[in-house]
Tab-separated table of C-alpha atoms in Angstrom:
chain	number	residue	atom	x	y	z
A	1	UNK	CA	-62.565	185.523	265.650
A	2	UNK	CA	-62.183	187.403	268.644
A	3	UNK	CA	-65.328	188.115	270.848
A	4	UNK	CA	-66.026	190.814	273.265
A	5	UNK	CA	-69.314	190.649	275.692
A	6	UNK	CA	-71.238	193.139	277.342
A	7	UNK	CA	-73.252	193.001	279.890
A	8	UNK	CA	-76.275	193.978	280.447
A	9	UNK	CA	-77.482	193.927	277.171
A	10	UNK	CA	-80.639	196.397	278.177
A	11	UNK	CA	-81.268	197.850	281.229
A	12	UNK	CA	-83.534	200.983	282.495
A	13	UNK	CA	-82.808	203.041	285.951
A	14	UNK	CA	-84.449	205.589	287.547
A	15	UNK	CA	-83.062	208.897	287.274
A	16	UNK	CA	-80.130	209.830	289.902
A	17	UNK	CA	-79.555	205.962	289.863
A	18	UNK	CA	-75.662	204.734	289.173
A	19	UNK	CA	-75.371	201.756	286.192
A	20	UNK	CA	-72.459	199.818	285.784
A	21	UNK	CA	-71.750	197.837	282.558
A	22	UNK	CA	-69.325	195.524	281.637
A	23	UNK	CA	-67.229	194.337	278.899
A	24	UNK	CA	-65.312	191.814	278.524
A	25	UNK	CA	-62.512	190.302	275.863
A	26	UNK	CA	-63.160	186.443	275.757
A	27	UNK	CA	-60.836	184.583	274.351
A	28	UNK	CA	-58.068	187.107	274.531
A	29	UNK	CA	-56.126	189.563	276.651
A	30	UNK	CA	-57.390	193.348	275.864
A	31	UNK	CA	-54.463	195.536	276.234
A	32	UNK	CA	-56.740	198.336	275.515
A	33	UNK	CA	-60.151	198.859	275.426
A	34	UNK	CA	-62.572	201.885	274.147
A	35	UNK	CA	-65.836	203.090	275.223
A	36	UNK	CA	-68.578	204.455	272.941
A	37	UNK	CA	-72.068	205.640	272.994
A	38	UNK	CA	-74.105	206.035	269.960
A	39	UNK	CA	-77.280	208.415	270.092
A	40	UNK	CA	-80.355	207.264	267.359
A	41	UNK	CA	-79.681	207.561	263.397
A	42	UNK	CA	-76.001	209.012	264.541
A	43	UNK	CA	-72.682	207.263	264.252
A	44	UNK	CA	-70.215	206.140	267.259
A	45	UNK	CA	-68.191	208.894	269.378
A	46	UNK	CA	-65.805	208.074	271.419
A	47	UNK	CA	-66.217	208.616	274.926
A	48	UNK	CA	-62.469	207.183	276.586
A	49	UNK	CA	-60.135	204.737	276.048
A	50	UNK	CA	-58.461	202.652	278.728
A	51	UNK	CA	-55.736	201.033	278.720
A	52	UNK	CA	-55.365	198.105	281.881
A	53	UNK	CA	-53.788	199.209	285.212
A	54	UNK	CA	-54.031	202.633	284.308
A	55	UNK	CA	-56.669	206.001	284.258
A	56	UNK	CA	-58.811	205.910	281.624
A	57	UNK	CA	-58.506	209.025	278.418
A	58	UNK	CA	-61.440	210.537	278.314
A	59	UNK	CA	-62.118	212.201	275.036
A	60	UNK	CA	-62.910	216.040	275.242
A	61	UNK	CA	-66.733	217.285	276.570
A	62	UNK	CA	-66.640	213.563	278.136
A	63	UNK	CA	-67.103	213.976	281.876
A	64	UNK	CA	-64.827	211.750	283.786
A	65	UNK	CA	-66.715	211.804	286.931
A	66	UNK	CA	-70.075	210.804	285.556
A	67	UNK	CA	-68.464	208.220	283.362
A	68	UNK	CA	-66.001	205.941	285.927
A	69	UNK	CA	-64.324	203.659	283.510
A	70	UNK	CA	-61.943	201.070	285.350
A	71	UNK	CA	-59.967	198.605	283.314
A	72	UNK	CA	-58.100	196.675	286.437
A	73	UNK	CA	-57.683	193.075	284.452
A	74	UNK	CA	-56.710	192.280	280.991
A	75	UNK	CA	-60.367	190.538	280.321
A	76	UNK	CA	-62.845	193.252	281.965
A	77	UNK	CA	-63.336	197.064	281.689
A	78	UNK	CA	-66.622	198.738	283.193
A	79	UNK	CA	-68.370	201.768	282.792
A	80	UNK	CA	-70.223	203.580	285.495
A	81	UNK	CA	-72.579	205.893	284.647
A	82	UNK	CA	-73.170	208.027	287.942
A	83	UNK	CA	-76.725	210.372	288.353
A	84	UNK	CA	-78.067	208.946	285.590
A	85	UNK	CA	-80.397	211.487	284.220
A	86	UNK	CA	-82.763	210.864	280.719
A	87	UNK	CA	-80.561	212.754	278.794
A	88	UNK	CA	-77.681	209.693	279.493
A	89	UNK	CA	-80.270	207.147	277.498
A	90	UNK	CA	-78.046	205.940	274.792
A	91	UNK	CA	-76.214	202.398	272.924
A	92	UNK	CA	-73.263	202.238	274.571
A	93	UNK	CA	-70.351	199.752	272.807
A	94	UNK	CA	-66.961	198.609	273.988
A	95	UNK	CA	-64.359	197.642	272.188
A	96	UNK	CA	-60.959	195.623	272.822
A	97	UNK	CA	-58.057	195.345	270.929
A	98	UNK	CA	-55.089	192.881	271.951
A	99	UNK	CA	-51.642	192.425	271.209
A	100	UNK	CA	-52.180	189.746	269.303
A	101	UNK	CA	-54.794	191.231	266.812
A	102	UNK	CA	-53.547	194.550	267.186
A	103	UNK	CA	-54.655	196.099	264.039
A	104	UNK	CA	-57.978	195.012	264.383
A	105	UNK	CA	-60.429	196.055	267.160
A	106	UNK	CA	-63.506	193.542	268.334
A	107	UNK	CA	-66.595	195.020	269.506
A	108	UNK	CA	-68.986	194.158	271.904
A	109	UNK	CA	-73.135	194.319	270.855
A	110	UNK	CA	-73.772	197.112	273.174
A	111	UNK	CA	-75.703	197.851	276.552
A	112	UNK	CA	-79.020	200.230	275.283
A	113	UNK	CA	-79.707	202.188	278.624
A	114	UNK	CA	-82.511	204.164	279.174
A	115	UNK	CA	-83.164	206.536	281.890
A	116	UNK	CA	-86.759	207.400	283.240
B	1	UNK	CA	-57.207	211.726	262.289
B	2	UNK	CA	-57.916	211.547	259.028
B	3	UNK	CA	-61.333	212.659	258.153
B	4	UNK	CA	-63.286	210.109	256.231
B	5	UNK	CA	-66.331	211.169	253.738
B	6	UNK	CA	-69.016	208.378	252.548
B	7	UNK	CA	-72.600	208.637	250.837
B	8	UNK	CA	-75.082	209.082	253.088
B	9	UNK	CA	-77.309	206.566	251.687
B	10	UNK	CA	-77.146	203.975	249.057
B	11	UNK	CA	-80.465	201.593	247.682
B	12	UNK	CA	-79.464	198.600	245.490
B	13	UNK	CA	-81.616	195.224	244.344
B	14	UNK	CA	-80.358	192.103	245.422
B	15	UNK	CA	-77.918	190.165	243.813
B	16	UNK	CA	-76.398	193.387	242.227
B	17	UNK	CA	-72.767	193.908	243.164
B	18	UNK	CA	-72.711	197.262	245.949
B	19	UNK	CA	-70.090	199.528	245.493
B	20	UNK	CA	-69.330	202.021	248.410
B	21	UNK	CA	-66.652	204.581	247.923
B	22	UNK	CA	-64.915	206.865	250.674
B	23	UNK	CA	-62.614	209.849	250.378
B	24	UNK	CA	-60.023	210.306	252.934
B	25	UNK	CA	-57.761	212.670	251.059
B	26	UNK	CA	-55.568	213.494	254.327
B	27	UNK	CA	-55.191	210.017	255.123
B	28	UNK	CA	-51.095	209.294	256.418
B	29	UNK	CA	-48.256	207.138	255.790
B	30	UNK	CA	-49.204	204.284	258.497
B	31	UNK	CA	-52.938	205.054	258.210
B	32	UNK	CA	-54.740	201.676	257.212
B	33	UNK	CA	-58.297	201.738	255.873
B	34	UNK	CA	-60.775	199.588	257.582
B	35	UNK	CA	-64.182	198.661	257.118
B	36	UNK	CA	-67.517	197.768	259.732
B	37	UNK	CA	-71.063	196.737	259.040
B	38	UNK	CA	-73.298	197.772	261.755
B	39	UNK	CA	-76.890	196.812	262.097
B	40	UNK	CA	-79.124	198.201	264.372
B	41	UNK	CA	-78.447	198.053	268.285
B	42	UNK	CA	-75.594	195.625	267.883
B	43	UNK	CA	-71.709	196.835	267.714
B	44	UNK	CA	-69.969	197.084	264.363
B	45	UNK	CA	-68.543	193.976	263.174
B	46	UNK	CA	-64.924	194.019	260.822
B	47	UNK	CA	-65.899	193.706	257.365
B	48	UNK	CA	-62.186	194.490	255.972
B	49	UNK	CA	-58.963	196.020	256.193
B	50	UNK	CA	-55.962	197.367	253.805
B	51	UNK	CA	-53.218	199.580	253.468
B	52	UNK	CA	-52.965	199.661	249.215
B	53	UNK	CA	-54.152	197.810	245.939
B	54	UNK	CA	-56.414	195.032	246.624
B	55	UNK	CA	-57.345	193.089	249.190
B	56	UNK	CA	-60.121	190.642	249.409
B	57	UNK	CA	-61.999	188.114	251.921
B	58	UNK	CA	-65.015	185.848	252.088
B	59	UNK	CA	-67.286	188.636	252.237
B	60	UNK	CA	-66.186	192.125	250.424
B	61	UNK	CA	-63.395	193.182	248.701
B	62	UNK	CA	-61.317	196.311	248.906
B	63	UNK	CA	-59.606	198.456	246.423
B	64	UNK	CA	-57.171	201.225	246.938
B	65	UNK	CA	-56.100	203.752	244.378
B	66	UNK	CA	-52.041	204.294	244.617
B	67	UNK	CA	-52.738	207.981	246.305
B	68	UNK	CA	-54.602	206.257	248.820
B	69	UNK	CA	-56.632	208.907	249.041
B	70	UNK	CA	-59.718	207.233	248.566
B	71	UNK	CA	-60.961	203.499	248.750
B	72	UNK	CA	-64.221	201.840	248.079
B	73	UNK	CA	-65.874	198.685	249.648
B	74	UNK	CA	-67.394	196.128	247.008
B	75	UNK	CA	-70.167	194.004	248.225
B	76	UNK	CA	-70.380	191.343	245.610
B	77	UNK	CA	-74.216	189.544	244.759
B	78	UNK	CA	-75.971	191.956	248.481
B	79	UNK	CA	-79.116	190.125	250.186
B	80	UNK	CA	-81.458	191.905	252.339
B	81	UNK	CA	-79.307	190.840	255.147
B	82	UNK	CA	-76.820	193.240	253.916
B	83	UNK	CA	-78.890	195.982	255.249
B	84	UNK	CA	-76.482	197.815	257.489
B	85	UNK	CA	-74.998	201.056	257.737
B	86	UNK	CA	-71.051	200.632	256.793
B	87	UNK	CA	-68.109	202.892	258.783
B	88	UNK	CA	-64.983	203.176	257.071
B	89	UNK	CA	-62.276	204.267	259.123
B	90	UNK	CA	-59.005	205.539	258.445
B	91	UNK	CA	-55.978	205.490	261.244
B	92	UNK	CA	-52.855	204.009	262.187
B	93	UNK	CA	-53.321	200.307	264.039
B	94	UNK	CA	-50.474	200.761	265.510
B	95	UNK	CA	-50.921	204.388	267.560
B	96	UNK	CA	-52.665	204.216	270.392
B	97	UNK	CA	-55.186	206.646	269.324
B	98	UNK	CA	-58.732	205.150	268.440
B	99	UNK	CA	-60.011	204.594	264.786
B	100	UNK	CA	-62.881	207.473	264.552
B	101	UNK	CA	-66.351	207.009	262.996
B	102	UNK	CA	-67.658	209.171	260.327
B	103	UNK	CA	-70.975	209.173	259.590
B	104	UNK	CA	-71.188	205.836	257.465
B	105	UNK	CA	-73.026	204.888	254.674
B	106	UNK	CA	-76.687	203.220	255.515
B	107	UNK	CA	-77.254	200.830	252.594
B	108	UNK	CA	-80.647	199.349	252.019
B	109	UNK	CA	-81.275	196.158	249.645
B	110	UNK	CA	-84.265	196.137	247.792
B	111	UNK	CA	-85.645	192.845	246.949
């Protein structure tokens, strides 16, 4: 099957710090790719999807300029997380869909950041 | 989006056959139903995927009633490795709107 990396798998910043994390597709070409972050014991919401060569949808009470998504090849979509503050400390997952598996998405094993 | 409901929490003993059901009662015409394990801090992996009746894999199988308007996920013979929580999801692949989670099901096997 498909698989989708991420990168880093774990890191921790200091507050007011920026973190960028990366996702790629690896063996295919991800037309579209989603961002989620996933608190403790809770299930996956959505934070944006992006869609490559063009602004990222950022689902509603999702703050676009704390969370830069840029999806500027086929392969590779990151996520910025700008002033990171402790409350930010989450799983976040990416996932990719292609055109040739388009009715099934891949996901990535998620980044856990945590911020002091 | 369809809203999807599941149990909470299921306990079985392994080698018993794990039956999870879901109710998506507003589900539409091109909605599919899919399926993902998820164990902790790792991303959901595809379990299964299907649009009516029956369809089965390697590793579940998934049946449909005609009103679609509910589905449930059979686990056949469950290890403890089948501890997981499982997402089913109901949308059109299609659309370019993004499956949404519910709250899954967090199954523990007993040994």
């Amino acid at each position: 099957g498909a698989v989708v990396s991420q990168h880093p798998s774990r890191v921790i910043c200091k507050s007011g710090t920026s973190v960028k994390i990366e996702c790629r597709s690896l063996d295919f070409q991800a037309t579209t790719m989603f961002w989620y972050r996933q608190f403790p014991k809770q299930s996956l919401m959505l934070m944006a999807t992006s869609n490559e060569g063009s602004k990222a949808t950022y689902e509603q009470g999702v703050e676009k300029d704390k969370f830069l998504i840029n999806h500027a090849s086929l392969t590779l979509s990151t996520l910025t997380v700008t002033s990171a503050h402790p409350e930010d400390s989450s799983f976040y997952i990416c996932s990719a869909r292609g055109l040739a598996n388009y009715n099934e998405q891949f996901f990535g094993p998620g980044t856990r950041l945590t911020v002091l | 989006l369809a809203k999807t409901t599941q149990p909470v929490s299921m306990d079985s003993y392994e080698g018993q056959e794990v039956n999870i059901t879901c109710s998506h009662n507003n589900i539409a015409t091109n909605d599919y139903i899919t399926w993902y394990q998820q164990f902790p801090s790792q991303g959901p992996r595809f379990i299964i995927q299907g649009y009516k009746t029956k369809v089965t894999n390697e590793v579940a199988s998934l049946f449909i009633p005609a009103d679609r308007k509910s589905s449930t996920l059979s686990l056949p013979r469950v290890s403890l490795s089948d501890t997981a929580v499982y997402y089913c999801l109901v949308g059109d692949p299609g659309s370019a709107r993004q499956l949404t989670f519910g709250s899954g099901t967090q199954l523990t096997v007993l040994p």
